[in-house]
CSV table of C-alpha atoms (C1' of nucleotides) in Angstrom, one decimal:
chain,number,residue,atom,x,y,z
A,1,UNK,CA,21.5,-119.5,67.6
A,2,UNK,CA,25.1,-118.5,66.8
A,3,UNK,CA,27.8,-121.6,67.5
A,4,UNK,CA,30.9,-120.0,68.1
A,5,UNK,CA,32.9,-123.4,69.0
A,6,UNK,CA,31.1,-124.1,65.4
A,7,UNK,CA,32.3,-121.3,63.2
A,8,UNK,CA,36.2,-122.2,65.0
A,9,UNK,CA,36.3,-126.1,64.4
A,10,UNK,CA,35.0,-125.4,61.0
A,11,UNK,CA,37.3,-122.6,60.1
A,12,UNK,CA,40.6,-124.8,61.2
A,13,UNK,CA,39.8,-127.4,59.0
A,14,UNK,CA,39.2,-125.7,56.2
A,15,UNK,CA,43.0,-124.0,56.8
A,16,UNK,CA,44.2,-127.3,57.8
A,17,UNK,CA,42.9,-129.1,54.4
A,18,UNK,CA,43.9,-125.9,51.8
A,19,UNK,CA,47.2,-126.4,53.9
A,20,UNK,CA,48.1,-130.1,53.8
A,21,UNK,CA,45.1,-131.8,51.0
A,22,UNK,CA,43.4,-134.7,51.9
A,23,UNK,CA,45.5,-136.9,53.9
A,24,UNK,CA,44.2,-140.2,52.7
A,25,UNK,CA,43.7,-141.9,56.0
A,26,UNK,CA,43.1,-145.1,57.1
A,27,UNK,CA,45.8,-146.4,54.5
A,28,UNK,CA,45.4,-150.3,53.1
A,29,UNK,CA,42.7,-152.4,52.4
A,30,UNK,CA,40.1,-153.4,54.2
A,31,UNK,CA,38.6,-153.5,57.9
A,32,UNK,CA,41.1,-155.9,59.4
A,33,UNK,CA,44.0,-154.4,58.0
A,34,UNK,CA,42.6,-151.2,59.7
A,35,UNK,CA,42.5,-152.6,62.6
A,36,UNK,CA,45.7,-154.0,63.0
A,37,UNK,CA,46.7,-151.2,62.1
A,38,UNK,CA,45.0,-149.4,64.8
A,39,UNK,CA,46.9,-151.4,67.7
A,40,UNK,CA,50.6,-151.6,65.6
A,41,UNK,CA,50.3,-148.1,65.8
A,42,UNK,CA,50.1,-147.2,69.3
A,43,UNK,CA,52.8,-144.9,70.2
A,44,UNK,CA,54.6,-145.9,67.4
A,45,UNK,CA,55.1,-143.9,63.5
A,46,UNK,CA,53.0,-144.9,60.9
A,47,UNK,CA,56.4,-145.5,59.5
A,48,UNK,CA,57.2,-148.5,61.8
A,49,UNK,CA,54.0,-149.9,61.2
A,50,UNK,CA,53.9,-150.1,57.6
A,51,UNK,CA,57.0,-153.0,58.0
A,52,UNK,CA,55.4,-154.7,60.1
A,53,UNK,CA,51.9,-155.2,57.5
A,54,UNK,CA,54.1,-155.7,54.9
A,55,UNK,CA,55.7,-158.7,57.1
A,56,UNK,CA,51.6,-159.9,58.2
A,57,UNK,CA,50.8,-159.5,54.1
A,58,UNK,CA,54.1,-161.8,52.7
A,59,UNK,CA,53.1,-164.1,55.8
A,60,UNK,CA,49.4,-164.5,54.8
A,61,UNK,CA,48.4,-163.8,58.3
A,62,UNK,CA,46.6,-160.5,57.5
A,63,UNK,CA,43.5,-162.1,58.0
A,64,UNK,CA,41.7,-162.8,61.7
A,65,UNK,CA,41.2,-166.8,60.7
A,66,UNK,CA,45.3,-166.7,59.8
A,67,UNK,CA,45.9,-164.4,62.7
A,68,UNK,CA,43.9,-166.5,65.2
A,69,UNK,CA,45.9,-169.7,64.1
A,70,UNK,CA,49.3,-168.6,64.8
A,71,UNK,CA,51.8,-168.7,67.6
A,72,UNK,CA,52.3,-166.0,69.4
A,73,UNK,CA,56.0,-165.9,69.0
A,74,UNK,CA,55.7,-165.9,65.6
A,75,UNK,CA,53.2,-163.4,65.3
A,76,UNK,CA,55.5,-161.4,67.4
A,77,UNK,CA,58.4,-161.9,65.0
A,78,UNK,CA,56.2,-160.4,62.4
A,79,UNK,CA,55.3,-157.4,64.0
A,80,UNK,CA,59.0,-156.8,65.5
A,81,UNK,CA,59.3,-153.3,63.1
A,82,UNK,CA,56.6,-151.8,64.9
A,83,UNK,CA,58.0,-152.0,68.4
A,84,UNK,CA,56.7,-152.9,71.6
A,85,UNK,CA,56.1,-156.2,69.8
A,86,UNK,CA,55.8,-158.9,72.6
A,87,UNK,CA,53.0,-157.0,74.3
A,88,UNK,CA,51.1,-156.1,70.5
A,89,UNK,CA,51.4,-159.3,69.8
A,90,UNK,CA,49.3,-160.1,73.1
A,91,UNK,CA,46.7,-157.7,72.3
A,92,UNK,CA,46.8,-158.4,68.6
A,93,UNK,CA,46.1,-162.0,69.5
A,94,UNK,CA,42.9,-160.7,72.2
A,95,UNK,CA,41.3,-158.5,69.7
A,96,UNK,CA,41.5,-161.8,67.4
A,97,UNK,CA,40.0,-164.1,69.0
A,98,UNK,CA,37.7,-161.5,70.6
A,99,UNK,CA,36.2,-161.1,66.6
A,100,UNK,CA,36.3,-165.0,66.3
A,101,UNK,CA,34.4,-165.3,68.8
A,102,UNK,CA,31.9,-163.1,67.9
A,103,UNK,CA,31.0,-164.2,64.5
A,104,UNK,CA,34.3,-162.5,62.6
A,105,UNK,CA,35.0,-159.0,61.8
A,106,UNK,CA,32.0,-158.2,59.4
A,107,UNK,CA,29.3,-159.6,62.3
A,108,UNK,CA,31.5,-157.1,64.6
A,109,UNK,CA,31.4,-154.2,62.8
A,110,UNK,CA,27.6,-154.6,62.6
A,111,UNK,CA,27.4,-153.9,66.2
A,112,UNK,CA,25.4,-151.0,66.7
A,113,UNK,CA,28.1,-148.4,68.0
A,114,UNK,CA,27.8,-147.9,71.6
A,115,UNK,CA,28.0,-151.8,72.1
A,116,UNK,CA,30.7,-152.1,69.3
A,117,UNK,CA,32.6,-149.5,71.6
A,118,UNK,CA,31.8,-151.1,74.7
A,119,UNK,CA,33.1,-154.6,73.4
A,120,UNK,CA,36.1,-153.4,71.9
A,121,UNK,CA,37.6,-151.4,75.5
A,122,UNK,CA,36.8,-154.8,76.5
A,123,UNK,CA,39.2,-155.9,75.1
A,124,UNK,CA,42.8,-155.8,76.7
A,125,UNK,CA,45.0,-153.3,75.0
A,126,UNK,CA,42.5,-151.3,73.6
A,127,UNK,CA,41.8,-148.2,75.0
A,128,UNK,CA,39.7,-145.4,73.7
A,129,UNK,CA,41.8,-143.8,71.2
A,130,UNK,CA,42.3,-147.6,69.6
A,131,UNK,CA,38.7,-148.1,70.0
A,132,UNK,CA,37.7,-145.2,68.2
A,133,UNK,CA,40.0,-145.5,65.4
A,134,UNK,CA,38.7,-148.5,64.7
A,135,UNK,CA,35.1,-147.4,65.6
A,136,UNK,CA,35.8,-144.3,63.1
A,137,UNK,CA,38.1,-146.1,60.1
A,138,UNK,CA,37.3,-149.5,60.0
A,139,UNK,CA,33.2,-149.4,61.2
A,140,UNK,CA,32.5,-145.9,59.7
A,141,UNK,CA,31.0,-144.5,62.6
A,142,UNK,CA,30.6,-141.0,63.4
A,143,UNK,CA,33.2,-140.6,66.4
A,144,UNK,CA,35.9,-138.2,66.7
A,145,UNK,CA,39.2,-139.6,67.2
A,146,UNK,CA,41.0,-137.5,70.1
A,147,UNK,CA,45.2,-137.9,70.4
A,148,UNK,CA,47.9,-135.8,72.1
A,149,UNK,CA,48.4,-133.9,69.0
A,150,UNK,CA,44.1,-132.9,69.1
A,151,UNK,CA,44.6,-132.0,72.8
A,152,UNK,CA,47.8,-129.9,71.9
A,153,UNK,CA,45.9,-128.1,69.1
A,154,UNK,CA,43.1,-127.0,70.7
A,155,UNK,CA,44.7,-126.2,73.6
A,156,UNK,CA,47.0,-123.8,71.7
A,157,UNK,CA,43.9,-122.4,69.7
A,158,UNK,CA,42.2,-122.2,73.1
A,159,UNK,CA,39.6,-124.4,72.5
A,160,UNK,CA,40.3,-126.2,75.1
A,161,UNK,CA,41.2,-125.5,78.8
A,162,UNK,CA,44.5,-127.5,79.2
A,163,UNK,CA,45.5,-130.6,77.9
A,164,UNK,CA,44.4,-133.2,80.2
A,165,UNK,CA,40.6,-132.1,79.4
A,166,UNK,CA,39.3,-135.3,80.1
A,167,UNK,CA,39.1,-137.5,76.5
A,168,UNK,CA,34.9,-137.4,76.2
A,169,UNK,CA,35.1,-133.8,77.2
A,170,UNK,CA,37.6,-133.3,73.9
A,171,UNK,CA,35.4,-135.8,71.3
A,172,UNK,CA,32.1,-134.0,72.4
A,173,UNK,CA,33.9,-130.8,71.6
A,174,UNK,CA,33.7,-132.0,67.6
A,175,UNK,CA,30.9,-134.2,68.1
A,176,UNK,CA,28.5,-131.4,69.6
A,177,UNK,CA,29.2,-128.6,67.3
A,178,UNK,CA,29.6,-130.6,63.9
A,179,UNK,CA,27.4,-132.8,61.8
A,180,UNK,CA,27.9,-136.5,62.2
A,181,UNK,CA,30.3,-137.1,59.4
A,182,UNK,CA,32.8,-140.2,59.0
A,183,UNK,CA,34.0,-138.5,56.3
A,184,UNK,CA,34.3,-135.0,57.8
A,185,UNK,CA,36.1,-136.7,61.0
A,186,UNK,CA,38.2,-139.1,59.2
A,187,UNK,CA,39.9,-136.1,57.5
A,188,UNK,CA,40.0,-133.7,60.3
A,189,UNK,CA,41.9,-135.8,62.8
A,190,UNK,CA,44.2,-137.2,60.2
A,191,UNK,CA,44.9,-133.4,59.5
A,192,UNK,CA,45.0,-132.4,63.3
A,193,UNK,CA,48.1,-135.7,63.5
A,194,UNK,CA,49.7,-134.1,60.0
A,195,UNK,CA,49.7,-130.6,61.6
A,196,UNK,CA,50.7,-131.8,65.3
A,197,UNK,CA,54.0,-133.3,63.9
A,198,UNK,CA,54.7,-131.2,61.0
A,199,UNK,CA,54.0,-127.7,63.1
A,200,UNK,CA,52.4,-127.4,66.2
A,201,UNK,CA,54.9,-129.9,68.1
A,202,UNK,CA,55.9,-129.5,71.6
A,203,UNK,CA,58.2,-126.8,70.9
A,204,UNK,CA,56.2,-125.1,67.9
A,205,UNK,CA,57.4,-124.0,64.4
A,206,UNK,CA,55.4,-121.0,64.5
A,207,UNK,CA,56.9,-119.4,62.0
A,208,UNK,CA,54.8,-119.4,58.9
A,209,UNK,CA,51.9,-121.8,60.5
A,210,UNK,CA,48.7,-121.7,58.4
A,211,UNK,CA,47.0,-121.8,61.7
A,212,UNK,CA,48.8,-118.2,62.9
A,213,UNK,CA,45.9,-116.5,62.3
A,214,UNK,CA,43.4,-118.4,64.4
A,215,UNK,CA,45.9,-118.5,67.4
A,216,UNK,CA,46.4,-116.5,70.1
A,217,UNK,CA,50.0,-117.4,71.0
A,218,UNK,CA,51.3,-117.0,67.3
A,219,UNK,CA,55.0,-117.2,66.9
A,220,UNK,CA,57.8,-117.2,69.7
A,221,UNK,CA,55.7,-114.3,71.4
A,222,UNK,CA,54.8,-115.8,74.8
A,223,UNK,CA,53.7,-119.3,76.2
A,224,UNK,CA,55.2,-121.5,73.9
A,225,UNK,CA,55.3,-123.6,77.7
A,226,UNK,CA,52.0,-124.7,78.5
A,227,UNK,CA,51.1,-123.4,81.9
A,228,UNK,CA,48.6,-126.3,82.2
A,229,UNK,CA,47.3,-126.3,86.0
A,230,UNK,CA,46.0,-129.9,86.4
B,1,DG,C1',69.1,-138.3,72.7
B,2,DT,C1',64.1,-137.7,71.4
B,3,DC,C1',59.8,-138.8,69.5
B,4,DC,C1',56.2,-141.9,67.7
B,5,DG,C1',48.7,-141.8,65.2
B,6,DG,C1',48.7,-145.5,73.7
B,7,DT,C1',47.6,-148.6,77.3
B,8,DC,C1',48.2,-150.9,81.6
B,9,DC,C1',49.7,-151.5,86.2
B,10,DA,C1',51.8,-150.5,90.8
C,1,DT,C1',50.8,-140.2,88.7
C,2,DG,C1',55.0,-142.6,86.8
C,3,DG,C1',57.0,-146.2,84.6
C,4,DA,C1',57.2,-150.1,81.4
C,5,DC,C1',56.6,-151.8,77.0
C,6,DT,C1',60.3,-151.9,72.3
C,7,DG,C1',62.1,-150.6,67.8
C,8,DG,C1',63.2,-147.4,64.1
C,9,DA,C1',63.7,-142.6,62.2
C,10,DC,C1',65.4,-138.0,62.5
DNA sequence: GTCCGGTCCA
DNA sequence: TGGACTGGAC
């Protein structure tokens, strides 16, 4: 049976890697600093976060035991670079002693994935896009990883309807019409973020976009507004 | 001034 | 649904 949705998805990421390479994501070592990562970075550049693991690393305290066992203002201090810091530091702290509890981080990420999931949205401060990250990057799962910058895309490339498609309604788009690939998903939403801020922004750079040829709205033609009807 | 690799709460 | 959370880069 042909899969249209299929050929599409398939056909954008291979523009989107001959246009930008690999983009190396998660960067750092290891699960935890993943998933710090993961909650530093919420609505915040990669930029801002880096600062802040470099100030966890010099401190030692990029480690859940080292983590768990320090005060919170001082933990916030740490972060400060990544912004929003008292309230990261609050949910940094949860997801901590969340993992302590449960036996530490490799026991967690042994969870079989829908309970993995589960216990992670749990959690106060993580919602799904943290979840999956983590669920994606740090656990190796198969899940897609959907942002503003996805629904943006595919709402452009009309894959999707508008952008407020609800977020399991945008995963199952990749997850129903691609192999289950950690690998293959890694890449493709770290090249869906690379292209959302590089090109297809709010107000697009059309000009030029490796993507011109799959999309009907190329250029400053028309609806560079989105009508999006709720 | 605007934008970030969101989430929670009224 | 709209703010609040917060700092740094462009």
């Amino acid at each position: 049976m042909a899969d249209r949705t299929r050929d599409r998805l398939l056909e954008l990421y291979q523009t989107l890697l001959a246009a930008y390479g690999p983009q190396g994501w998660w960067p750092g070592e290891g699960p935890f600093e993943v998933v710090v990562g993961a909650v530093l970075t919420q609505a915040t550049s990669w930029r801002n976060v880096e600062q802040a693991l470099v100030n966890l690393k010099a401190a030692g305290t990029l480690s859940p035991e080292a983590m768990a066992n320090l005060p919170p203002d001082e933990l916030a201090a740490l972060i400060r670079p990544a912004g929003f810091f008292r309230q990261k530091a609050r949910r940094l702290a949860e997801l901590v002693a969340w993992i302590e509890r449960s036996g530490g981080l490799s026991s967690v990420l042994r969870l079989p994935t829908a309970e993995l999931r589960a216990s992670l949205l749990a959690v106060p401060g993580i919602g799904p896009e943290t979840a999956d990250s983590i669920l994606l990057y740090a656990a190796g799962r198969p899940v897609f990883v959907v942002d503003a910058y996805t629904r943006r895309i595919l709402t452009r490339l009309g894959l999707l309807p508008h952008e407020h498609a609800p977020y399991p309604e945008v995963t199952r788009l990749f997850t129903d019409h691609l192999p289950p690939d950690p690998g293959l998903y890694g890449e493709y939403h770290a090249l869906l973020v690379r292209h959302g801020k590089e090109r297809c922004r709010k107000r697009p750079r059309c000009p030029g976009c490796p993507v011109a040829a799959q999309c009907p709205f190329p250029s400053g033609s028309t609806c560079t507004l989105d009508p999006d009807p709720r």
